[in-house]
Amino acid sequence: KLKQMTLQFIQNAGEEGAKREDIYEYLKAAMPGNKSKEQHLRLLGHILNEMQQENSVRSKGRFWIATE
């Protein structure tokens, strides 16, 4: 679910892409409530890296961009 929401947010950001912090703000409510912000950001980092390996997103500097 988090991966789908992340991809949707990045796609909606368009060619400019989205910063991890902005993606985090969007996903915050859907993330596990028993974890700290640091743990949430680490989880998001893992999700983004996984998506990058699947070629659904790529990073450009500090921005994430959908590849489709």
GROMACS .gro file of C-alpha atoms in nm, residues 27-54:
model
   28
   27LEU     CA    1   0.248   0.915   0.362
   28LYS     CA    2   0.279   1.004   0.731
   29ALA     CA    3  -0.080   0.914   0.825
   30ALA     CA    4  -0.056   0.575   0.650
   31MET     CA    5   0.269   0.474   0.821
   32PRO     CA    6   0.287   0.255   1.133
   33GLY     CA    7   0.192   0.469   1.433
   34ASN     CA    8   0.434   0.302   1.673
   35LYS     CA    9   0.747   0.423   1.493
   36SER     CA   10   0.945   0.747   1.516
   37LYS     CA   11   0.991   0.997   1.231
   38GLU     CA   12   1.345   0.868   1.184
   39GLN     CA   13   1.215   0.511   1.145
   40HIS     CA   14   0.947   0.633   0.902
   41LEU     CA   15   1.210   0.809   0.689
   42ARG     CA   16   1.428   0.498   0.690
   43LEU     CA   17   1.128   0.287   0.581
   44LEU     CA   18   1.052   0.538   0.304
   45GLY     CA   19   1.416   0.522   0.194
   46HIS     CA   20   1.391   0.143   0.166
   47ILE     CA   21   1.068   0.173  -0.033
   48LEU     CA   22   1.225   0.427  -0.272
   49ASN     CA   23   1.537   0.214  -0.320
   50GLU     CA   24   1.324  -0.093  -0.389
   51MET     CA   25   1.117   0.102  -0.642
   52GLN     CA   26   1.436   0.230  -0.805
   53GLN     CA   27   1.563  -0.127  -0.847
   54GLU     CA   28   1.227  -0.217  -1.006
   0.00000   0.00000   0.00000
